[in-house]
Amino acid sequence: MTVESTAPRKPRRSAGTTGTKSTAGKRATARKSPGTEPELVQLLTPEGERVQNAGTAAYDKYVADITPDELRGLYRDMVLTRRFDAEATSLQRQGELGLWASLLGQEAAQIGSGRALRDDDYVFPTYREHGVAWCRGVDPTNLLGMFRGVNNGGWDPNGNNFHLYTIVIGSQTLHATGYAMGVAKDGADSAVIAYFGDGASSQGDVAEAFTFSAVYNAPVVFFCQNNQWAISEPTERQTRVPLYQRAQGFGFPGVRVDGNDVLASLAVTRWALERARNGEGPTLVEAYTYRMGAHTTSDDPTKYRADEEREAWEAKDPILRLRRFLEASNHADEGFFAELEAESEALGRRVREAVRAMPDPDHFAIFEHAYADGHALVDEERAQFAAYQASFADAEGGN
Amino acid sequence: MTVESTAPRKPRRSAGTTGTKSTAGKRATARKSPGTEPELVQLLTPEGERVQNAGTAAYDKYVADITPDELRGLYRDMVLTRRFDAEATSLQRQGELGLWASLLGQEAAQIGSGRALRDDDYVFPTYREHGVAWCRGVDPTNLLGMFRGVNNGGWDPNGNNFHLYTIVIGSQTLHATGYAMGVAKDGADSAVIAYFGDGASSQGDVAEAFTFSAVYNAPVVFFCQNNQWAISEPTERQTRVPLYQRAQGFGFPGVRVDGNDVLASLAVTRWALERARNGEGPTLVEAYTYRMGAHTTSDDPTKYRADEEREAWEAKDPILRLRRFLEASNHADEGFFAELEAESEALGRRVREAVRAMPDPDHFAIFEHAYADGHALVDEERAQFAAYQASFADAEGGN
Amino acid sequence: MTQTESVKNLALAKAINESLRTALEADPKVLVMGEDVGKLGGVFRVTDGLQKDFGESRIIDTPLAESGIVGTAIGLALRGYRPVVEIQFDGFVFPAYDQIVTQLAKMHARALGKVKMPVVVRIPYGGGIGAVEHHSESPEALFAHVAGLKVVSPSNSSDAYWMMQQAIQSDDPVIFFEPKRRYWDKGEVNTEAIPGPLHKAQVVREGTDLTLAAYGPMVKLCREVADAAAEEGRSLEVLDLRSVSPLDFDSIQASVEKTRRLVVVHEAPVFFGSGAEIAARITERCFYHLEAPVLRVGGYHAPYPPARLEEEYLPGLDRVLDAVDRALAY
Amino acid sequence: MTQTESVKNLALAKAINESLRTALEADPKVLVMGEDVGKLGGVFRVTDGLQKDFGESRIIDTPLAESGIVGTAIGLALRGYRPVVEIQFDGFVFPAYDQIVTQLAKMHARALGKVKMPVVVRIPYGGGIGAVEHHSESPEALFAHVAGLKVVSPSNSSDAYWMMQQAIQSDDPVIFFEPKRRYWDKGEVNTEAIPGPLHKAQVVREGTDLTLAAYGPMVKLCREVADAAAEEGRSLEVLDLRSVSPLDFDSIQASVEKTRRLVVVHEAPVFFGSGAEIAARITERCFYHLEAPVLRVGGYHAPYPPARLEEEYLPGLDRVLDAVDRALAY
Ligand SMILES: Cc1ncc(C[n+]2csc(CCOP(=O)(O)OP(=O)(O)O)c2C)c(N)n1
Ligand SMILES: Cc1ncc(C[n+]2csc(CCOP(=O)(O)OP(=O)(O)O)c2C)c(N)n1
Ligand SMILES: [Mg+2]
Ligand SMILES: [Mg+2]
């Protein structure tokens, strides 16, 4: 790769970004795996062993009293989220959805952080936070409307304190910051969490969100899922140092957590939320994870990344890891897994049926919510549209 | 002030940014002076004494062989720049200029950094870099066109490798980064320097410039003059940690230099430029200084800051400091100062006369440079305009 | 309060200031945000004294980042606040353009009506004050084209006061263009009179021969044009449009059906400007009434010129009269 | 090269790809920049294979930041490069809007002509592909209103190839709107034919009863409308405008003086859209020729709807025919 290290090097560059030609394969192997990242907070190894050391000390207490029931809950959330995600992917293949953005591989980051939240906290997602939505109690079928093309989101954000999916990269980090400023003004002790990706970290809006939240000491957690890719661009195209370090220069702490470790994601997010509630202001959490699938169903990752990379990450699967832990610690038996399997299938069926039953919007929906208080031109155009539509009805009636 | 420290505090915030009411006076005294800033690189004390210690070690070599002649040159640059600036301010009062943005107090930061540059380096200024322009050999009267309202800049940036003044805060940092990417592509070992203010540090564009320059390892120096104010807003409204620290999270070094110390500004900028030339990529230099005057001639700082603050900074005057050093080290005699005084007066006269002689632009200049390759509508409007103008001439001729 | 106490003679900037004060007093959810809006009271002193009286929590000096200002205002609106955001000058709204166009304008529709965006974006706009680059622009068309936004511009102190009241009460985002060259013009404001709707045009001078339609800073000019034309025996009707989105086509149509001629005047470049939309739609609505094409007077298709050329660039008395003559000559 | 070798049947996206390749080969200063333009070849594969052949120094995958992309392209242009920048989708150009409007458009004028800004901003635009929000917009009016920019949109493979050549050769910034729903439409490209000027409209079908004016994706629709109308015995002329700034009013005028009726079709909302400017100016130029007001068919004043409604939102055969009927009924 051609991204330079911060260490001095000579001789001087010859032609900018042209460097040694590297193949995707070489890149993949050169890349560090999360287990070897020194700065990574990890509580469960890929093998499902509980880690406790100097690096985890600050976070252990946030999961110290976690019950087997809660652990099974986390497992269930991840499994059902993955099942929902797989169903959506296949619904897209069947033409029921126009597009789908899979979260495959990111379940631990999303369920861990999502389960750290209180009901009165507020979530600002990107377009991939299906697992967080699940934790908030958003009906999964609600998420599918925009991907089916029947609406642009449309659920009530205040219903579950889960804001609409935001597609313009980075925008929602400012909304989250503003919302958090409002929380502070209200004297409430809720917290706000803003999700974004490694690619998004480059957007000016995200930096401005860091600035505003720091200056106003807003109770917001910036939760960056570094899934290694922004469509076809590896994280090195966005930064030459680990992303969690970005926060420091804005005056608040950043931490990198193993985003494939649901326990660590839960603990670190709880810590960050506690900071927010305590009036200590913003925190950046970088969840180090991997986008196992394509960027969306429109994408073809074989164009830009090697299979080996994906395979290396498969060994760190977030669900497998917790399953190993549950099994080794006898926190879950065969019955649990079997029941969950059935529940999973039922969920898939329910989603499938709900999507197929989703009606196309009425044509007049075009004009429906352009404005809250109305707009003369919209009224005029709606009337013209009605007359035009009626002309066909007339014509048909006349035949 | 209401900006929170990064240290935890309890009880929790009650109403966001509403804090204890503080007067401008209290603020001023609470504020640290540059001399007491632990992180500040300083080579000359306000009393004109040369500092050499662990903190200066990395930079001393960049001014180790500086000659008395060069020192007098720096002094001369600062004095003439200040004289020019004062003349422009009074020309504004006389109605010859519509506006002026004074650099008073920032001479050392500008001359120190400006004199660190090579001819083939390229400068991207804000609207206040009159001292840097001076170092580049830009005719000072060129700078006045936009403030008089006869053009929007209009000098040839390639004439002195000094780009046009940029008013939209932060924009030019991206231009500088792109230019530096081009330098690297060309395999040249020139460097680029982008000036911006403490206020500008909040703009998304500046963060994006940091990202691009880091990712492409562009040979650019970001030179932030933290003059403590963005119009009426103190730097605490932009950041809660020192600005130089911003760089680290983007993967390149930042350093805070005493911006009222011309020698330190020179040394630190030379170091940063050397990094750029050596292929080590971007550097952020925060020059800690003070805007002694109003934001512009339209501004009234008595509305928002206390006289005491300005007075405290007067003791750290950049010119006085170097004069003390020159005198103490016998590097300059009375004759030098007297001659400079005369040169100064001559410069003032020349500028005054040049401004007064500056013709108003021809009316057709409106259409002149809208496009390089022409545009049919501009041609049409120009023709209409000509006909319209001619109708008055006709009318007058007819009377 | 007696009738006389509620009628004040205020400069336009002061009328906005009073209107903000009234709104801040009436509703604790109203906030004022922007660069230098606090102690300084804004570079035009429109927010003068507000921070002193309402505190730093409600009159918020922001970091220097327009996208951040609008983006956090959106978040505050989602939390139930009603932010009134100041953009320091017209030319500095563009860093916020993305947040305005893709978020502020569309959030209500995206949520199928389940959230509202009561955000006012105040923008001092237009030329005529001899300023440097980026300080004299009229970008209203760039907002009017965007569905989800409302765009208004008062021309006098009374409208400035009342339209700001109405904009703050609106549950839709309103881009509020303030005619900065008129900030110092005084006019009567009755703070108790019940005003007409925000988006309705007003006939500010009746006439029979031709209609002049304008908004914001150009209304005063059009009145002067009408005075000058009257001396030549021509009766011009002057319409203060007040709202650019929606445009009050009914009122324009009513006037044009009477006068049969229309000249639209704005500072913004003519090309793709408000005049184009008005001309197109009024020609459609009044095709058989118009005796002349709708003519437009505005800026040229060139970057806003340096101050010493702005008089030539901006519509002035003679240029509007010239258009009036041309329209009448058909 | 023989005649036959230089004539190829190419999809519109491929024609742009070949045009970029030609430009990259001809001039080492030409660069391609954008998100995913490298290995992936762009989400529409328009830059497919270019990085492989021209290297990472010339085909530059950028950080995910549109303002940064355009801002650094400006800097590269100042250094003597000719960047061709890709914005991934229409709805993502807005973070770059400030750099485009305040810097790219004005730099040449600011320097009194002493620097040039040969930057091409490629934007796949328009609807009809069933995409999610922000992926189907037509923001051309927001650029046409801005002096200093040129705005073009090809409708077919040949124009796509040649207009890209000309845009890259232009010393002015060109906003190059690519009709994404036509990317896969094939057409003949003669890579040796000398094309006409970039900003000239073309009559793509002659007719006598009414002129249909369109650009980009709507040209194909207008041809279909003309076919359908022909079956009803009506002779429509179809004008491919090709350039939105400047607009080729001379060609429109010439056509309208013949047909006396004009309907303008674009996907963008009608309100403040290209049709408004065309209607206003053509009405002025052809006041005594027009038998009917200029009618406009375009998007409604509402946020671009979800995919399942876009067919109702976008101009289609029936809606344009309806406008044609209305115009002919005058
Ligand atoms: C402003 C903007 N530019 C471009 C896009 C197109 N786009 C959609 S997703 C994406 C990559 C995002 O990467 P990242 O932030 O890492 O999130 P991830 O998809 O990996 O979850 C891009 C470029 C967009 N949605 N918004
Ligand atoms: C995008 C933008 N927003 C607002 C302004 C108005 N403005 C001009 S200078 C200034 C303050 C700049 O402060 P700083 O960056 O510290 O530079 P200084 O003036 O202190 O040199 C502001 C807000 C602007 N020029 N551009
Ligand atoms: Mg990613
Ligand atoms: Mg400053």
PDB file of N, CA, C and O in Angstrom, chain A residues 352-385:
ATOM      1  N   ARG A 352     -40.400 -11.957   5.847  1.00  0.00           N
ATOM      2  CA  ARG A 352     -40.689 -12.251   4.446  1.00  0.00           C
ATOM      3  C   ARG A 352     -42.146 -11.916   4.125  1.00  0.00           C
ATOM      4  O   ARG A 352     -42.444 -11.238   3.147  1.00  0.00           O
ATOM      5  N   GLU A 353     -43.008 -12.387   5.008  1.00  0.00           N
ATOM      6  CA  GLU A 353     -44.430 -12.149   4.758  1.00  0.00           C
ATOM      7  C   GLU A 353     -44.779 -10.667   4.845  1.00  0.00           C
ATOM      8  O   GLU A 353     -45.538 -10.147   4.033  1.00  0.00           O
ATOM      9  N   ALA A 354     -44.176 -10.017   5.833  1.00  0.00           N
ATOM     10  CA  ALA A 354     -44.482  -8.594   6.013  1.00  0.00           C
ATOM     11  C   ALA A 354     -44.039  -7.789   4.795  1.00  0.00           C
ATOM     12  O   ALA A 354     -44.745  -6.896   4.334  1.00  0.00           O
ATOM     13  N   VAL A 355     -42.875  -8.125   4.279  1.00  0.00           N
ATOM     14  CA  VAL A 355     -42.377  -7.371   3.123  1.00  0.00           C
ATOM     15  C   VAL A 355     -43.276  -7.604   1.917  1.00  0.00           C
ATOM     16  O   VAL A 355     -43.650  -6.666   1.212  1.00  0.00           O
ATOM     17  N   ARG A 356     -43.625  -8.839   1.713  1.00  0.00           N
ATOM     18  CA  ARG A 356     -44.452  -9.130   0.533  1.00  0.00           C
ATOM     19  C   ARG A 356     -45.816  -8.467   0.629  1.00  0.00           C
ATOM     20  O   ARG A 356     -46.428  -8.154  -0.378  1.00  0.00           O
ATOM     21  N   ALA A 357     -46.249  -8.258   1.872  1.00  0.00           N
ATOM     22  CA  ALA A 357     -47.565  -7.646   2.057  1.00  0.00           C
ATOM     23  C   ALA A 357     -47.508  -6.124   2.033  1.00  0.00           C
ATOM     24  O   ALA A 357     -48.538  -5.454   2.080  1.00  0.00           O
ATOM     25  N   MET A 358     -46.278  -5.597   1.995  1.00  0.00           N
ATOM     26  CA  MET A 358     -46.123  -4.138   2.104  1.00  0.00           C
ATOM     27  C   MET A 358     -46.722  -3.481   0.860  1.00  0.00           C
ATOM     28  O   MET A 358     -46.288  -3.736  -0.252  1.00  0.00           O
ATOM     29  N   PRO A 359     -47.730  -2.650   1.041  1.00  0.00           N
ATOM     30  CA  PRO A 359     -48.374  -2.074  -0.138  1.00  0.00           C
ATOM     31  C   PRO A 359     -47.523  -0.965  -0.758  1.00  0.00           C
ATOM     32  O   PRO A 359     -46.718  -0.332  -0.077  1.00  0.00           O
ATOM     33  N   ASP A 360     -47.702  -0.776  -2.031  1.00  0.00           N
ATOM     34  CA  ASP A 360     -47.084   0.388  -2.665  1.00  0.00           C
ATOM     35  C   ASP A 360     -47.780   1.639  -2.145  1.00  0.00           C
ATOM     36  O   ASP A 360     -48.970   1.617  -1.852  1.00  0.00           O
ATOM     37  N   PRO A 361     -47.035   2.703  -2.027  1.00  0.00           N
ATOM     38  CA  PRO A 361     -47.663   3.924  -1.507  1.00  0.00           C
ATOM     39  C   PRO A 361     -48.660   4.484  -2.527  1.00  0.00           C
ATOM     40  O   PRO A 361     -48.521   4.298  -3.725  1.00  0.00           O
ATOM     41  N   ASP A 362     -49.623   5.171  -1.993  1.00  0.00           N
ATOM     42  CA  ASP A 362     -50.571   5.889  -2.826  1.00  0.00           C
ATOM     43  C   ASP A 362     -49.828   6.960  -3.631  1.00  0.00           C
ATOM     44  O   ASP A 362     -48.879   7.560  -3.139  1.00  0.00           O
ATOM     45  N   HIS A 363     -50.267   7.188  -4.850  1.00  0.00           N
ATOM     46  CA  HIS A 363     -49.569   8.171  -5.678  1.00  0.00           C
ATOM     47  C   HIS A 363     -49.514   9.553  -5.038  1.00  0.00           C
ATOM     48  O   HIS A 363     -48.544  10.281  -5.195  1.00  0.00           O
ATOM     49  N   PHE A 364     -50.554   9.886  -4.324  1.00  0.00           N
ATOM     50  CA  PHE A 364     -50.591  11.229  -3.738  1.00  0.00           C
ATOM     51  C   PHE A 364     -49.607  11.393  -2.591  1.00  0.00           C
ATOM     52  O   PHE A 364     -49.387  12.495  -2.114  1.00  0.00           O
ATOM     53  N   ALA A 365     -48.999  10.285  -2.179  1.00  0.00           N
ATOM     54  CA  ALA A 365     -47.977  10.382  -1.134  1.00  0.00           C
ATOM     55  C   ALA A 365     -46.820  11.278  -1.564  1.00  0.00           C
ATOM     56  O   ALA A 365     -46.100  11.830  -0.728  1.00  0.00           O
ATOM     57  N   ILE A 366     -46.638  11.424  -2.873  1.00  0.00           N
ATOM     58  CA  ILE A 366     -45.594  12.340  -3.360  1.00  0.00           C
ATOM     59  C   ILE A 366     -45.710  13.699  -2.686  1.00  0.00           C
ATOM     60  O   ILE A 366     -44.714  14.307  -2.309  1.00  0.00           O
ATOM     61  N   PHE A 367     -46.946  14.169  -2.553  1.00  0.00           N
ATOM     62  CA  PHE A 367     -47.158  15.538  -2.083  1.00  0.00           C
ATOM     63  C   PHE A 367     -47.387  15.617  -0.577  1.00  0.00           C
ATOM     64  O   PHE A 367     -47.459  16.697  -0.012  1.00  0.00           O
ATOM     65  N   GLU A 368     -47.516  14.456   0.023  1.00  0.00           N
ATOM     66  CA  GLU A 368     -48.088  14.390   1.363  1.00  0.00           C
ATOM     67  C   GLU A 368     -47.305  15.172   2.424  1.00  0.00           C
ATOM     68  O   GLU A 368     -47.853  15.995   3.125  1.00  0.00           O
ATOM     69  N   HIS A 369     -46.038  14.899   2.536  1.00  0.00           N
ATOM     70  CA  HIS A 369     -45.292  15.446   3.667  1.00  0.00           C
ATOM     71  C   HIS A 369     -44.161  16.369   3.241  1.00  0.00           C
ATOM     72  O   HIS A 369     -43.158  16.482   3.935  1.00  0.00           O
ATOM     73  N   ALA A 370     -44.329  16.995   2.085  1.00  0.00           N
ATOM     74  CA  ALA A 370     -43.302  17.944   1.674  1.00  0.00           C
ATOM     75  C   ALA A 370     -43.173  19.054   2.722  1.00  0.00           C
ATOM     76  O   ALA A 370     -42.077  19.491   3.048  1.00  0.00           O
ATOM     77  N   TYR A 371     -44.305  19.472   3.262  1.00  0.00           N
ATOM     78  CA  TYR A 371     -44.303  20.526   4.279  1.00  0.00           C
ATOM     79  C   TYR A 371     -45.253  20.158   5.411  1.00  0.00           C
ATOM     80  O   TYR A 371     -46.234  19.443   5.196  1.00  0.00           O
ATOM     81  N   ALA A 372     -44.942  20.659   6.581  1.00  0.00           N
ATOM     82  CA  ALA A 372     -45.824  20.446   7.721  1.00  0.00           C
ATOM     83  C   ALA A 372     -47.013  21.403   7.675  1.00  0.00           C
ATOM     84  O   ALA A 372     -48.129  21.031   8.013  1.00  0.00           O
ATOM     85  N   ASP A 373     -46.741  22.643   7.238  1.00  0.00           N
ATOM     86  CA  ASP A 373     -47.789  23.676   7.273  1.00  0.00           C
ATOM     87  C   ASP A 373     -48.354  23.966   5.890  1.00  0.00           C
ATOM     88  O   ASP A 373     -49.018  24.979   5.694  1.00  0.00           O
ATOM     89  N   GLY A 374     -48.067  23.136   4.929  1.00  0.00           N
ATOM     90  CA  GLY A 374     -48.579  23.360   3.579  1.00  0.00           C
ATOM     91  C   GLY A 374     -47.772  24.371   2.791  1.00  0.00           C
ATOM     92  O   GLY A 374     -46.937  25.111   3.346  1.00  0.00           O
ATOM     93  N   HIS A 375     -47.996  24.373   1.479  1.00  0.00           N
ATOM     94  CA  HIS A 375     -47.234  25.235   0.572  1.00  0.00           C
ATOM     95  C   HIS A 375     -48.116  25.390  -0.665  1.00  0.00           C
ATOM     96  O   HIS A 375     -48.563  24.379  -1.243  1.00  0.00           O
ATOM     97  N   ALA A 376     -48.377  26.616  -1.053  1.00  0.00           N
ATOM     98  CA  ALA A 376     -49.352  26.875  -2.113  1.00  0.00           C
ATOM     99  C   ALA A 376     -49.024  26.114  -3.396  1.00  0.00           C
ATOM    100  O   ALA A 376     -49.915  25.600  -4.073  1.00  0.00           O
ATOM    101  N   LEU A 377     -47.749  26.049  -3.729  1.00  0.00           N
ATOM    102  CA  LEU A 377     -47.373  25.388  -4.983  1.00  0.00           C
ATOM    103  C   LEU A 377     -47.654  23.886  -4.914  1.00  0.00           C
ATOM    104  O   LEU A 377     -48.078  23.276  -5.899  1.00  0.00           O
ATOM    105  N   VAL A 378     -47.386  23.311  -3.753  1.00  0.00           N
ATOM    106  CA  VAL A 378     -47.655  21.886  -3.598  1.00  0.00           C
ATOM    107  C   VAL A 378     -49.151  21.633  -3.769  1.00  0.00           C
ATOM    108  O   VAL A 378     -49.573  20.680  -4.439  1.00  0.00           O
ATOM    109  N   ASP A 379     -49.955  22.515  -3.204  1.00  0.00           N
ATOM    110  CA  ASP A 379     -51.409  22.380  -3.370  1.00  0.00           C
ATOM    111  C   ASP A 379     -51.781  22.449  -4.850  1.00  0.00           C
ATOM    112  O   ASP A 379     -52.593  21.664  -5.342  1.00  0.00           O
ATOM    113  N   GLU A 380     -51.175  23.399  -5.537  1.00  0.00           N
ATOM    114  CA  GLU A 380     -51.497  23.586  -6.953  1.00  0.00           C
ATOM    115  C   GLU A 380     -51.076  22.354  -7.751  1.00  0.00           C
ATOM    116  O   GLU A 380     -51.839  21.852  -8.587  1.00  0.00           O
ATOM    117  N   GLU A 381     -49.872  21.874  -7.471  1.00  0.00           N
ATOM    118  CA  GLU A 381     -49.388  20.722  -8.227  1.00  0.00           C
ATOM    119  C   GLU A 381     -50.180  19.463  -7.888  1.00  0.00           C
ATOM    120  O   GLU A 381     -50.411  18.610  -8.753  1.00  0.00           O
ATOM    121  N   ARG A 382     -50.591  19.350  -6.637  1.00  0.00           N
ATOM    122  CA  ARG A 382     -51.394  18.191  -6.258  1.00  0.00           C
ATOM    123  C   ARG A 382     -52.723  18.197  -7.009  1.00  0.00           C
ATOM    124  O   ARG A 382     -53.170  17.171  -7.532  1.00  0.00           O
ATOM    125  N   ALA A 383     -53.291  19.383  -7.126  1.00  0.00           N
ATOM    126  CA  ALA A 383     -54.558  19.506  -7.841  1.00  0.00           C
ATOM    127  C   ALA A 383     -54.382  19.172  -9.319  1.00  0.00           C
ATOM    128  O   ALA A 383     -55.201  18.464  -9.920  1.00  0.00           O
ATOM    129  N   GLN A 384     -53.305  19.664  -9.909  1.00  0.00           N
ATOM    130  CA  GLN A 384     -53.030  19.351 -11.320  1.00  0.00           C
ATOM    131  C   GLN A 384     -52.831  17.849 -11.501  1.00  0.00           C
ATOM    132  O   GLN A 384     -53.312  17.261 -12.465  1.00  0.00           O
ATOM    133  N   PHE A 385     -52.111  17.276 -10.571  1.00  0.00           N
ATOM    134  CA  PHE A 385     -51.833  15.849 -10.623  1.00  0.00           C
ATOM    135  C   PHE A 385     -53.147  15.060 -10.529  1.00  0.00           C
ATOM    136  O   PHE A 385     -53.366  14.101 -11.277  1.00  0.00           O
TER     137      PHE A 385
END
